[in-house]
mmCIF file of C-alpha atoms in Angstrom:
data_model
loop_
_atom_site.group_PDB
_atom_site.id
_atom_site.type_symbol
_atom_site.label_atom_id
_atom_site.label_comp_id
_atom_site.label_asym_id
_atom_site.label_seq_id
_atom_site.Cartn_x
_atom_site.Cartn_y
_atom_site.Cartn_z
ATOM 1 C CA MET A 1 103.440 72.211 92.129
ATOM 2 C CA TYR A 2 106.636 73.577 93.739
ATOM 3 C CA ASP A 3 106.606 74.033 97.500
ATOM 4 C CA PHE A 4 109.570 76.408 97.507
ATOM 5 C CA LEU A 5 107.913 79.056 95.325
ATOM 6 C CA ILE A 6 106.716 82.190 97.014
ATOM 7 C CA TYR A 7 102.964 81.884 97.041
ATOM 8 C CA ILE A 8 101.241 85.058 98.084
ATOM 9 C CA THR A 9 98.259 84.268 100.272
ATOM 10 C CA LYS A 10 97.278 87.885 100.727
ATOM 11 C CA MET A 11 97.924 89.917 97.608
ATOM 12 C CA PRO A 12 98.588 93.635 98.125
ATOM 13 C CA GLY A 13 95.856 96.085 97.196
ATOM 14 C CA SER A 14 97.944 97.311 94.255
ATOM 15 C CA VAL A 15 97.449 93.866 92.674
ATOM 16 C CA ILE A 16 93.961 92.935 93.918
ATOM 17 C CA THR A 17 92.551 95.956 92.108
ATOM 18 C CA TYR A 18 93.403 94.339 88.764
ATOM 19 C CA LEU A 19 92.102 90.836 89.497
ATOM 20 C CA MET A 20 88.666 89.602 88.506
ATOM 21 C CA PRO A 21 86.369 88.836 91.483
ATOM 22 C CA ASP A 22 86.636 85.034 91.264
ATOM 23 C CA GLU A 23 90.113 84.828 89.758
ATOM 24 C CA GLU A 24 92.390 82.364 91.527
ATOM 25 C CA VAL A 25 96.019 83.418 91.970
ATOM 26 C CA PHE A 26 98.482 80.544 91.693
ATOM 27 C CA VAL A 27 101.725 82.467 92.106
ATOM 28 C CA GLY A 28 102.582 86.056 92.917
ATOM 29 C CA VAL A 29 106.212 87.125 93.206
ATOM 30 C CA ARG A 30 108.172 90.342 93.399
ATOM 31 C CA MET A 31 111.043 90.912 91.048
ATOM 32 C CA HIS A 32 114.380 89.569 92.307
ATOM 33 C CA PRO A 33 115.995 91.792 95.003
ATOM 34 C CA ILE A 34 119.052 92.317 92.808
ATOM 35 C CA VAL A 35 116.945 95.000 91.109
ATOM 36 C CA ILE A 36 117.517 97.299 94.092
ATOM 37 C CA LEU A 37 121.121 96.372 94.872
ATOM 38 C CA ARG A 38 122.507 99.471 93.133
ATOM 39 C CA GLN A 39 120.163 101.785 95.035
ATOM 40 C CA VAL A 40 121.057 100.249 98.399
ATOM 41 C CA VAL A 41 124.780 100.520 97.656
ATOM 42 C CA LEU A 42 124.353 104.162 96.570
ATOM 43 C CA ILE A 43 122.471 105.045 99.765
ATOM 44 C CA ILE A 44 125.147 103.460 101.951
ATOM 45 C CA ALA A 45 127.993 105.059 99.975
ATOM 46 C CA GLY A 46 126.221 108.441 99.948
ATOM 47 C CA LEU A 47 125.665 108.332 103.697
ATOM 48 C CA ALA A 48 129.275 107.331 104.338
ATOM 49 C CA GLY A 49 130.504 110.112 102.021
ATOM 50 C CA ALA A 50 128.249 112.744 103.612
ATOM 51 C CA LEU A 51 129.341 111.749 107.109
ATOM 52 C CA LEU A 52 132.988 111.730 106.105
ATOM 53 C CA LEU A 53 132.788 115.176 104.476
ATOM 54 C CA THR A 54 130.728 116.867 107.188
ATOM 55 C CA THR A 55 132.310 115.539 110.385
ATOM 56 C CA GLY A 56 135.640 116.615 111.726
ATOM 57 C CA GLY A 57 134.941 120.329 111.977
ATOM 58 C CA THR A 58 136.522 121.351 108.656
ATOM 59 C CA GLY A 59 134.738 123.345 105.982
ATOM 60 C CA SER A 60 131.897 125.811 106.177
ATOM 61 C CA SER A 61 128.387 124.947 107.278
ATOM 62 C CA GLY A 62 127.156 126.079 103.832
ATOM 63 C CA TRP A 63 129.006 123.209 102.165
ATOM 64 C CA HIS A 64 127.731 120.847 104.812
ATOM 65 C CA LEU A 65 124.161 121.867 103.973
ATOM 66 C CA VAL A 66 124.790 121.321 100.244
ATOM 67 C CA ILE A 67 126.254 117.866 100.913
ATOM 68 C CA TRP A 68 123.275 116.809 103.034
ATOM 69 C CA VAL A 69 120.781 118.208 100.520
ATOM 70 C CA LEU A 70 122.513 116.176 97.787
ATOM 71 C CA PHE A 71 122.327 113.105 100.002
ATOM 72 C CA LEU A 72 118.617 113.759 100.570
ATOM 73 C CA VAL A 73 118.053 113.962 96.794
ATOM 74 C CA LEU A 74 119.910 110.655 96.398
ATOM 75 C CA LEU A 75 117.820 109.145 99.190
ATOM 76 C CA VAL A 76 114.521 110.250 97.595
ATOM 77 C CA TRP A 77 115.551 108.961 94.150
ATOM 78 C CA ALA A 78 116.787 105.601 95.471
ATOM 79 C CA GLY A 79 113.857 105.292 97.874
ATOM 80 C CA ARG A 80 111.392 105.755 95.019
ATOM 81 C CA ARG A 81 113.117 102.967 93.075
ATOM 82 C CA ILE A 82 113.003 100.675 96.118
ATOM 83 C CA ILE A 83 109.295 101.397 96.668
ATOM 84 C CA ASP A 84 108.697 100.732 92.972
ATOM 85 C CA TRP A 85 110.366 97.322 93.385
ATOM 86 C CA ARG A 86 108.217 96.591 96.462
ATOM 87 C CA LEU A 87 105.032 97.280 94.513
ATOM 88 C CA THR A 88 105.989 95.370 91.349
ATOM 89 C CA TYR A 89 104.485 91.894 91.148
ATOM 90 C CA PHE A 90 104.462 89.158 88.537
ATOM 91 C CA VAL A 91 101.229 87.227 89.039
ATOM 92 C CA ILE A 92 100.121 83.947 87.506
ATOM 93 C CA THR A 93 96.409 83.265 87.741
ATOM 94 C CA GLU A 94 94.310 80.441 86.386
ATOM 95 C CA ASN A 95 93.683 82.410 83.176
ATOM 96 C CA ARG A 96 96.462 84.933 82.632
ATOM 97 C CA LEU A 97 99.893 86.339 83.350
ATOM 98 C CA ILE A 98 99.965 89.822 84.889
ATOM 99 C CA LEU A 99 102.805 92.263 85.578
ATOM 100 C CA VAL A 100 101.774 95.105 87.897
ATOM 101 C CA ALA A 101 104.448 97.813 88.180
ATOM 102 C CA GLY A 102 104.843 101.417 89.181
ATOM 103 C CA VAL A 103 104.300 103.812 92.040
ATOM 104 C CA VAL A 104 103.154 107.115 90.591
ATOM 105 C CA SER A 105 102.143 105.903 87.152
ATOM 106 C CA LYS A 106 100.903 102.319 87.148
ATOM 107 C CA SER A 107 101.673 99.894 84.364
ATOM 108 C CA ILE A 108 99.643 96.720 84.135
ATOM 109 C CA GLY A 109 100.650 94.218 81.495
ATOM 110 C CA MET A 110 98.478 91.179 80.965
ATOM 111 C CA MET A 111 98.389 88.215 78.637
ATOM 112 C CA PRO A 112 95.796 85.433 78.633
ATOM 113 C CA LEU A 113 97.411 82.025 78.986
ATOM 114 C CA ALA A 114 95.399 80.833 75.989
ATOM 115 C CA LYS A 115 97.133 83.452 73.780
ATOM 116 C CA VAL A 116 100.691 82.464 74.710
ATOM 117 C CA THR A 117 102.226 80.843 71.631
ATOM 118 C CA ASP A 118 105.860 80.868 72.709
ATOM 119 C CA MET A 119 107.734 81.574 75.898
ATOM 120 C CA ARG A 120 111.473 81.843 76.277
ATOM 121 C CA LEU A 121 113.503 81.830 79.491
ATOM 122 C CA GLU A 122 116.751 83.808 79.300
ATOM 123 C CA ARG A 123 119.366 83.483 82.033
ATOM 124 C CA SER A 124 122.629 85.390 81.964
ATOM 125 C CA PRO A 125 125.647 84.037 83.855
ATOM 126 C CA LEU A 126 124.965 86.596 86.614
ATOM 127 C CA GLY A 127 121.305 85.552 86.637
ATOM 128 C CA ARG A 128 122.264 81.901 87.067
ATOM 129 C CA VAL A 129 124.540 82.767 89.982
ATOM 130 C CA PHE A 130 122.009 84.954 91.787
ATOM 131 C CA GLY A 131 118.854 83.028 90.831
ATOM 132 C CA TYR A 132 116.923 85.238 88.437
ATOM 133 C CA GLY A 133 115.954 85.181 84.786
ATOM 134 C CA LYS A 134 113.914 86.928 82.129
ATOM 135 C CA PHE A 135 110.765 85.670 80.421
ATOM 136 C CA VAL A 136 110.127 86.658 76.811
ATOM 137 C CA ILE A 137 106.507 85.890 76.012
ATOM 138 C CA GLU A 138 105.107 85.725 72.480
ATOM 139 C CA SER A 139 101.487 85.670 71.427
ATOM 140 C CA ALA A 140 99.554 85.370 68.200
ATOM 141 C CA GLY A 141 98.685 89.078 68.208
ATOM 142 C CA GLN A 142 100.893 91.886 66.889
ATOM 143 C CA GLU A 143 100.748 94.218 69.887
ATOM 144 C CA GLN A 144 101.538 92.732 73.280
ATOM 145 C CA ALA A 145 100.903 94.349 76.626
ATOM 146 C CA LEU A 146 103.214 91.831 78.288
ATOM 147 C CA ARG A 147 106.298 90.732 76.395
ATOM 148 C CA ASP A 148 109.359 90.949 78.672
ATOM 149 C CA VAL A 149 109.341 90.083 82.358
ATOM 150 C CA PRO A 150 112.839 90.774 83.705
ATOM 151 C CA PHE A 151 114.434 89.767 87.017
ATOM 152 C CA VAL A 152 112.038 86.903 87.759
ATOM 153 C CA PRO A 153 113.021 84.937 90.880
ATOM 154 C CA TYR A 154 112.907 81.136 90.699
ATOM 155 C CA PRO A 155 112.859 81.382 86.886
ATOM 156 C CA GLN A 156 113.149 77.694 86.043
ATOM 157 C CA GLN A 157 110.421 76.670 88.481
ATOM 158 C CA LEU A 158 108.068 79.446 87.343
ATOM 159 C CA TYR A 159 108.780 78.574 83.714
ATOM 160 C CA LEU A 160 107.767 74.952 84.322
ATOM 161 C CA GLU A 161 104.709 76.089 86.316
ATOM 162 C CA ILE A 162 103.527 78.289 83.435
ATOM 163 C CA LEU A 163 104.185 75.572 80.863
ATOM 164 C CA ALA A 164 102.139 73.107 82.932
ATOM 165 C CA MET A 165 99.241 75.571 82.872
ATOM 166 C CA ILE A 166 99.542 76.286 79.140
ATOM 167 C CA PHE A 167 99.908 72.607 78.235
ATOM 168 C CA PRO A 168 97.886 70.657 80.812
ATOM 169 C CA LYS A 169 98.525 66.937 81.045
ATOM 170 C CA LYS A 170 96.050 65.060 78.885
ATOM 171 C CA PRO A 171 94.640 61.695 79.904
ATOM 172 C CA SER A 172 96.400 58.881 78.070
ATOM 173 C CA GLY A 173 93.157 57.145 77.121
ATOM 174 C CA ARG A 174 94.294 53.796 78.485
ATOM 175 C CA PRO A 175 91.585 51.808 80.327
ATOM 176 C CA GLY A 176 93.517 51.541 83.614
ATOM 177 C CA ASP A 177 94.173 55.307 83.795
ATOM 178 C CA ASP A 178 90.560 56.293 84.430
ATOM 179 C CA PRO A 179 90.258 57.364 88.096
ATOM 180 C CA GLY A 180 86.569 56.378 88.033
ATOM 181 C CA ASN A 181 87.395 52.662 87.639
#
């Protein structure tokens, strides 16, 4: 429907595991990169701070070791968050919406398209500027495995894509509209 959407031709193994054998994937996207902006900024600032504090020959080597160990802890924490972002996918198939997230502990949220009763797109001013939004999905059931999908890239286009799948265009019933004529 939209040529500028990111269509994943080869889904990663972390997603394929949760697809049915003949299930057709229409769209698969990662969360918007703004999710990891804070971690990237912290890594850069931490590296700059560690270099600034440990170069120049002042201070004891014990403090230098502590500073670099703290930077390593920051790097591991931020790196885990970045890897988590890399392995988080929002997938739209012919039958359902799926959110696969997590590195160590996996979280797979799924909702059949037929069960979606209401879907809301929320876009903050920052989200409009940077091109992301949040889907709030409602279903007829009480408990929902997939309710909020934050930081969705191309939110308006994906919203329209999902709506087109939930509410397919019906033939008008006019005699000239039949493609068989």
